[in-house]
mmCIF file of C-alpha atoms in Angstrom:
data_model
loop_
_atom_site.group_PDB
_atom_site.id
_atom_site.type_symbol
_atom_site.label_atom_id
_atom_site.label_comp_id
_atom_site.label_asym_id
_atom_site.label_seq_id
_atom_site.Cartn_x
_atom_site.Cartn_y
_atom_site.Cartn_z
ATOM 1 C CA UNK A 134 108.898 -164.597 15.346
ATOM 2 C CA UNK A 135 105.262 -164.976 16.877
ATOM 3 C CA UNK A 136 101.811 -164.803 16.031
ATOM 4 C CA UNK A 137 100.149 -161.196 16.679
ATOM 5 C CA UNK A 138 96.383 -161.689 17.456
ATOM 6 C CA UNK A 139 95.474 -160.236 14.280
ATOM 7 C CA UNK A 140 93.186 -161.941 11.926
ATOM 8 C CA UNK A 141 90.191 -162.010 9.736
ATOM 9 C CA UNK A 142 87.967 -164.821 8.789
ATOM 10 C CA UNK A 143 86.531 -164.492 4.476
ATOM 11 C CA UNK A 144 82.621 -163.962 4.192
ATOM 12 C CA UNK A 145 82.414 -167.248 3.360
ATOM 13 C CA UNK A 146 84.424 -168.779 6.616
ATOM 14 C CA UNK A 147 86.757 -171.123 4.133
ATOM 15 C CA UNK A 148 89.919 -168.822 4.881
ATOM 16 C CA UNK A 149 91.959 -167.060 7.430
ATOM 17 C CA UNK A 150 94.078 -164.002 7.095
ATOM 18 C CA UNK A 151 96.571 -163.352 9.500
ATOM 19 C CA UNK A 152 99.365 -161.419 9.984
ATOM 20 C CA UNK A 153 102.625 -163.281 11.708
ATOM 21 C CA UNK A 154 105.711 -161.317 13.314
ATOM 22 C CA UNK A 155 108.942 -161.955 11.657
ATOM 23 C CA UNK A 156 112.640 -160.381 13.275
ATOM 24 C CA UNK A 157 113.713 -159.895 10.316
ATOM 25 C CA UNK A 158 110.296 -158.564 8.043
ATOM 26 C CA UNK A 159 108.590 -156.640 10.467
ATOM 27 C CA UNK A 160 104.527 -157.753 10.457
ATOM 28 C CA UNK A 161 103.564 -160.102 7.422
ATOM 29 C CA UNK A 162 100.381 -160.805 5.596
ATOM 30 C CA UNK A 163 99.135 -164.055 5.460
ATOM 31 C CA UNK A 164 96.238 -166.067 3.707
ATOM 32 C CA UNK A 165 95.455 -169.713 4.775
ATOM 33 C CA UNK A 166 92.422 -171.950 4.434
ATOM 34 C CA UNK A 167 90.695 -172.607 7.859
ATOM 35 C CA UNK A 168 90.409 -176.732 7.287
ATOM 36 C CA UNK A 169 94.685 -176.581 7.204
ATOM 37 C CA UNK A 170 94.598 -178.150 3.940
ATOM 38 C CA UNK A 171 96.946 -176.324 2.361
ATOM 39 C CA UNK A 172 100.071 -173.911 3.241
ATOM 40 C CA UNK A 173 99.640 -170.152 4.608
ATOM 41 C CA UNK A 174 100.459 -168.304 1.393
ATOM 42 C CA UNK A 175 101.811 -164.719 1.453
ATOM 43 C CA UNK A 176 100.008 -162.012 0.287
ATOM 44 C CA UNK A 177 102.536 -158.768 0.577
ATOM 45 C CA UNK A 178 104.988 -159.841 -2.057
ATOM 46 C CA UNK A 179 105.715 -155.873 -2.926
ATOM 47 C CA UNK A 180 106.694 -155.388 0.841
ATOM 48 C CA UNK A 181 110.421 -156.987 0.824
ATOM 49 C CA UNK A 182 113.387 -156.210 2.943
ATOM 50 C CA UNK A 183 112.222 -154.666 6.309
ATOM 51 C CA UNK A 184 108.556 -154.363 4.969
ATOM 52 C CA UNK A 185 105.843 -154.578 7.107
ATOM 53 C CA UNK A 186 101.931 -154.712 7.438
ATOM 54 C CA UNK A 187 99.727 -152.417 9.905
ATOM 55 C CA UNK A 188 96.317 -152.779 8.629
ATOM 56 C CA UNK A 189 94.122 -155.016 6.740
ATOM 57 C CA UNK A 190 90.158 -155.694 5.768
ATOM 58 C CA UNK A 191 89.072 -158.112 3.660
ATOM 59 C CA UNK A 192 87.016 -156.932 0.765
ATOM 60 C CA UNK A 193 84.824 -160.038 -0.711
ATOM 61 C CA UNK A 194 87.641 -162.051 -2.867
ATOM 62 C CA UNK A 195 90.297 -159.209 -2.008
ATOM 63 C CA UNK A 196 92.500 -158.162 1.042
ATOM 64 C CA UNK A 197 93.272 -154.594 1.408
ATOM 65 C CA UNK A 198 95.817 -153.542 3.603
ATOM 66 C CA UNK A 199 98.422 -151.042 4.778
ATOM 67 C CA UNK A 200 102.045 -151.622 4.784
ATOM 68 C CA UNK A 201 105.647 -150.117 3.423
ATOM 69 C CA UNK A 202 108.683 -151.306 1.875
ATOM 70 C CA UNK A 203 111.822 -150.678 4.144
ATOM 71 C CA UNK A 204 112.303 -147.194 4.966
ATOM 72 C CA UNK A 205 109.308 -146.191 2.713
ATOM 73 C CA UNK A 206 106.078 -144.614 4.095
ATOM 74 C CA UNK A 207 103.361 -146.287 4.235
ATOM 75 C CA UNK A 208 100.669 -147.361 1.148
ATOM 76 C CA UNK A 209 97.574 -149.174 0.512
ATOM 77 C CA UNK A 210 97.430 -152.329 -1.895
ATOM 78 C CA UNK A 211 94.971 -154.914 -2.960
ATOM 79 C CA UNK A 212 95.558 -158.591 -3.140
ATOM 80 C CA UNK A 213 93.436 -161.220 -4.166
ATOM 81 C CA UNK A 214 92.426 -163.693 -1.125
ATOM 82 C CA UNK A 215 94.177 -166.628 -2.599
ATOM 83 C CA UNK A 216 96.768 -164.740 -3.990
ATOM 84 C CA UNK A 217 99.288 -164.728 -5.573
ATOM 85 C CA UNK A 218 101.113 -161.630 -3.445
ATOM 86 C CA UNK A 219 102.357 -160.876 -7.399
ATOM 87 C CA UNK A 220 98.965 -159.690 -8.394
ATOM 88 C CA UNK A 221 99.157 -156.439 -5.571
ATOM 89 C CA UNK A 222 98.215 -153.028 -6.617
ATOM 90 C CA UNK A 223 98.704 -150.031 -4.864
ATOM 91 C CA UNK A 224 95.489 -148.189 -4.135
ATOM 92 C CA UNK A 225 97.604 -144.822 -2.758
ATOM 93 C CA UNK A 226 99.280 -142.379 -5.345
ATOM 94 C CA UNK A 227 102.961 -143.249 -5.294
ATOM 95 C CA UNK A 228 103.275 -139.447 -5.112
ATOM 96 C CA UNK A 229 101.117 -138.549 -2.506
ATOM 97 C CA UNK A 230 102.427 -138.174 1.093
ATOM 98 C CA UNK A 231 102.148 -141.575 3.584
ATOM 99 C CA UNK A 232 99.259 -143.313 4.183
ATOM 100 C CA UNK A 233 97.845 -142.604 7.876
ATOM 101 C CA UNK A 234 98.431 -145.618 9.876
ATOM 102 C CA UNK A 235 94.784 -146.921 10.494
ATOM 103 C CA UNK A 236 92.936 -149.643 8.441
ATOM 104 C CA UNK A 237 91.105 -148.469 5.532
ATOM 105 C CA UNK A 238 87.201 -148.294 5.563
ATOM 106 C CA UNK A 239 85.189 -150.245 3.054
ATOM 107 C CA UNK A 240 82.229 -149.535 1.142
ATOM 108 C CA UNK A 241 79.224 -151.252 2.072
ATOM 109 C CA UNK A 242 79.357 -152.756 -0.674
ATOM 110 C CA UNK A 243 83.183 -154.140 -0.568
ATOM 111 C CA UNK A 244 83.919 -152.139 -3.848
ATOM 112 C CA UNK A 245 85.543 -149.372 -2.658
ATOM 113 C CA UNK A 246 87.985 -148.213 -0.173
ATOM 114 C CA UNK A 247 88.527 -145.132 1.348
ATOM 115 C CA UNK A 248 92.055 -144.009 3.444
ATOM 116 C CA UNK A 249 93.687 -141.263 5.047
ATOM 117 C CA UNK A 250 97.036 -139.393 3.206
ATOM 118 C CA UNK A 251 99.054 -136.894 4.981
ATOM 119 C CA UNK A 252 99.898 -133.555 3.435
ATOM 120 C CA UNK A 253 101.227 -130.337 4.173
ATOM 121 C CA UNK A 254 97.968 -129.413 5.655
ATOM 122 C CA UNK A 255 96.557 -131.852 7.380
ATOM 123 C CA UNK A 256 94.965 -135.353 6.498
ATOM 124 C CA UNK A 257 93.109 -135.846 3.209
ATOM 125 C CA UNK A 258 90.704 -138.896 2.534
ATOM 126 C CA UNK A 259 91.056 -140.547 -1.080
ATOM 127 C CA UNK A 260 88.886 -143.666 -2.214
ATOM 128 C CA UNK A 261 89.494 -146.339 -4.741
ATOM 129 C CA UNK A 262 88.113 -149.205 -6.527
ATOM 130 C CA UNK A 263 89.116 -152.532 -4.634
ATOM 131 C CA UNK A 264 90.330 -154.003 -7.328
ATOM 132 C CA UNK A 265 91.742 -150.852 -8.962
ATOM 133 C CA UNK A 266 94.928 -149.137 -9.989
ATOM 134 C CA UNK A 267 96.467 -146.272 -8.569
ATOM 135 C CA UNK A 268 95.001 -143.644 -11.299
ATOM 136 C CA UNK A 269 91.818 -144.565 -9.620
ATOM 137 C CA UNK A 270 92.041 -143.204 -6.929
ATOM 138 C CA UNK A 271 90.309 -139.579 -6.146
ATOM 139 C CA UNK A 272 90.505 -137.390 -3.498
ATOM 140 C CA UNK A 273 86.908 -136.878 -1.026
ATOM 141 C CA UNK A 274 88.023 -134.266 1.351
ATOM 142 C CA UNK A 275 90.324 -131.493 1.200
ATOM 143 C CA UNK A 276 92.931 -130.899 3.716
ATOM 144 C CA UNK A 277 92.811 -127.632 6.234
ATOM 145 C CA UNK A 278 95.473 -125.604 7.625
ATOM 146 C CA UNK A 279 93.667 -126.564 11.342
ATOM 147 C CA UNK A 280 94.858 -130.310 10.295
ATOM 148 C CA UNK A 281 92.252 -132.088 8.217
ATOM 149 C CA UNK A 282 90.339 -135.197 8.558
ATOM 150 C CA UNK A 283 90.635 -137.410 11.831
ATOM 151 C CA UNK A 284 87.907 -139.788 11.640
ATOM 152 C CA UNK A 285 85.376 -141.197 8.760
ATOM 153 C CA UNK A 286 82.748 -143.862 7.644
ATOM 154 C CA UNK A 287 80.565 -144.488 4.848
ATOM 155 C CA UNK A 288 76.676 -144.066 5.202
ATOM 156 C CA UNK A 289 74.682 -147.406 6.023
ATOM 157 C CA UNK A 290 74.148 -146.961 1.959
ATOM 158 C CA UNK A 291 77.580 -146.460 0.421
ATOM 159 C CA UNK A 292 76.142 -143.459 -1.172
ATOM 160 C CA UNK A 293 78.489 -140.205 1.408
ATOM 161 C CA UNK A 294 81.283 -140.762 3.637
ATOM 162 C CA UNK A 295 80.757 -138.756 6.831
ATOM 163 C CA UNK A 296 83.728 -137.646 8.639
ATOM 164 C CA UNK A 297 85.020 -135.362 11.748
ATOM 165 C CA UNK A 298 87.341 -132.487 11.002
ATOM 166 C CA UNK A 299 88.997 -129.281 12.108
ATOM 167 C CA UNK A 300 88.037 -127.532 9.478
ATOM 168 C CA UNK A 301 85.665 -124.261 10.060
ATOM 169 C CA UNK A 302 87.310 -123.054 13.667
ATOM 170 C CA UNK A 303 90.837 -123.872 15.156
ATOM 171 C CA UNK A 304 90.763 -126.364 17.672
ATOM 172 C CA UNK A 305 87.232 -126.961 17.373
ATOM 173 C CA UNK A 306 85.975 -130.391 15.459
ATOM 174 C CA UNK A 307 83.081 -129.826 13.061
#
């Protein structure tokens, strides 16, 4: 294994989270105090087997992050910073479709996080409490038969997420 060149330092500086290659795992996430005073603790327990992580933000005293278990598509999850990985919980509706394979956006505010899902007709976006359980999760913007969402971002204020879409005329982003 190796070390991918993909990290995050906490608002505070005090700790590093990382993700580290492993043959065997796929990408793994990682959470390890700057000073080295202590072990690099793992933080996607739910991911076992082949899992993997593609994406992650740090969200105050939380890590948010994509990944998927084996074969599985791909979900969101929150973990607190210091752990343990057995306090994850899935953000995306076990249900729904995969998770698009880009980091998540956070709130201003670091209380909420909004992702893509796949459907049938296109890309949907769906925000959730950090800290929150699947059921929390609601759906923002409704998919099109032209193919959805492809880009979005919350306002300066937290208060709209603006995003880019095919939604009006075919081929044309509104």
């Amino acid at each position: 294994g190796g070390l991918e060149l993909l990290f995050a330092l906490s608002g505070d500086g005090q700790r590093v989270v990382f993700r580290a290659e492993n043959v065997i795992d796929g990408h793994r996430l990682f959470s390890a105090p700057v000073d080295g005073s202590s072990p690099a603790i793992a933080l996607d327990g739910p991911l076992t087997g082949s899992g993997t992580t593609t994406h992650f933000v740090i969200a105050g005293d939380r890590v948010v992050y994509v990944g998927r278990e084996d074969a599985e598509p791909l979900r969101v999850w929150s973990v607190p910073l210091l752990g343990p990985s057995s306090e994850n919980v899935r953000l995306s509706d076990e249900v729904a479709q995969p998770v698009s394979n880009q980091a998540p956006r956070l709130s201003p505010d670091g209380t909420r996080a909004a992702f893509q899902v796949g459907t049938v007709g296109g890309r949907v976006v769906r925000i959730a409490p950090v800290g929150g359980a699947t059921s929390s999760a609601i759906r923002l913007v409704a998919a099109t038969a032209e193919g959805g969402v492809s880009s979005f971002r919350f306002a300066p204020d937290g208060t709209r997420l603006v995003f880019f879409s095919d939604k009006d005329v075919s081929g044309m982003t509104e």
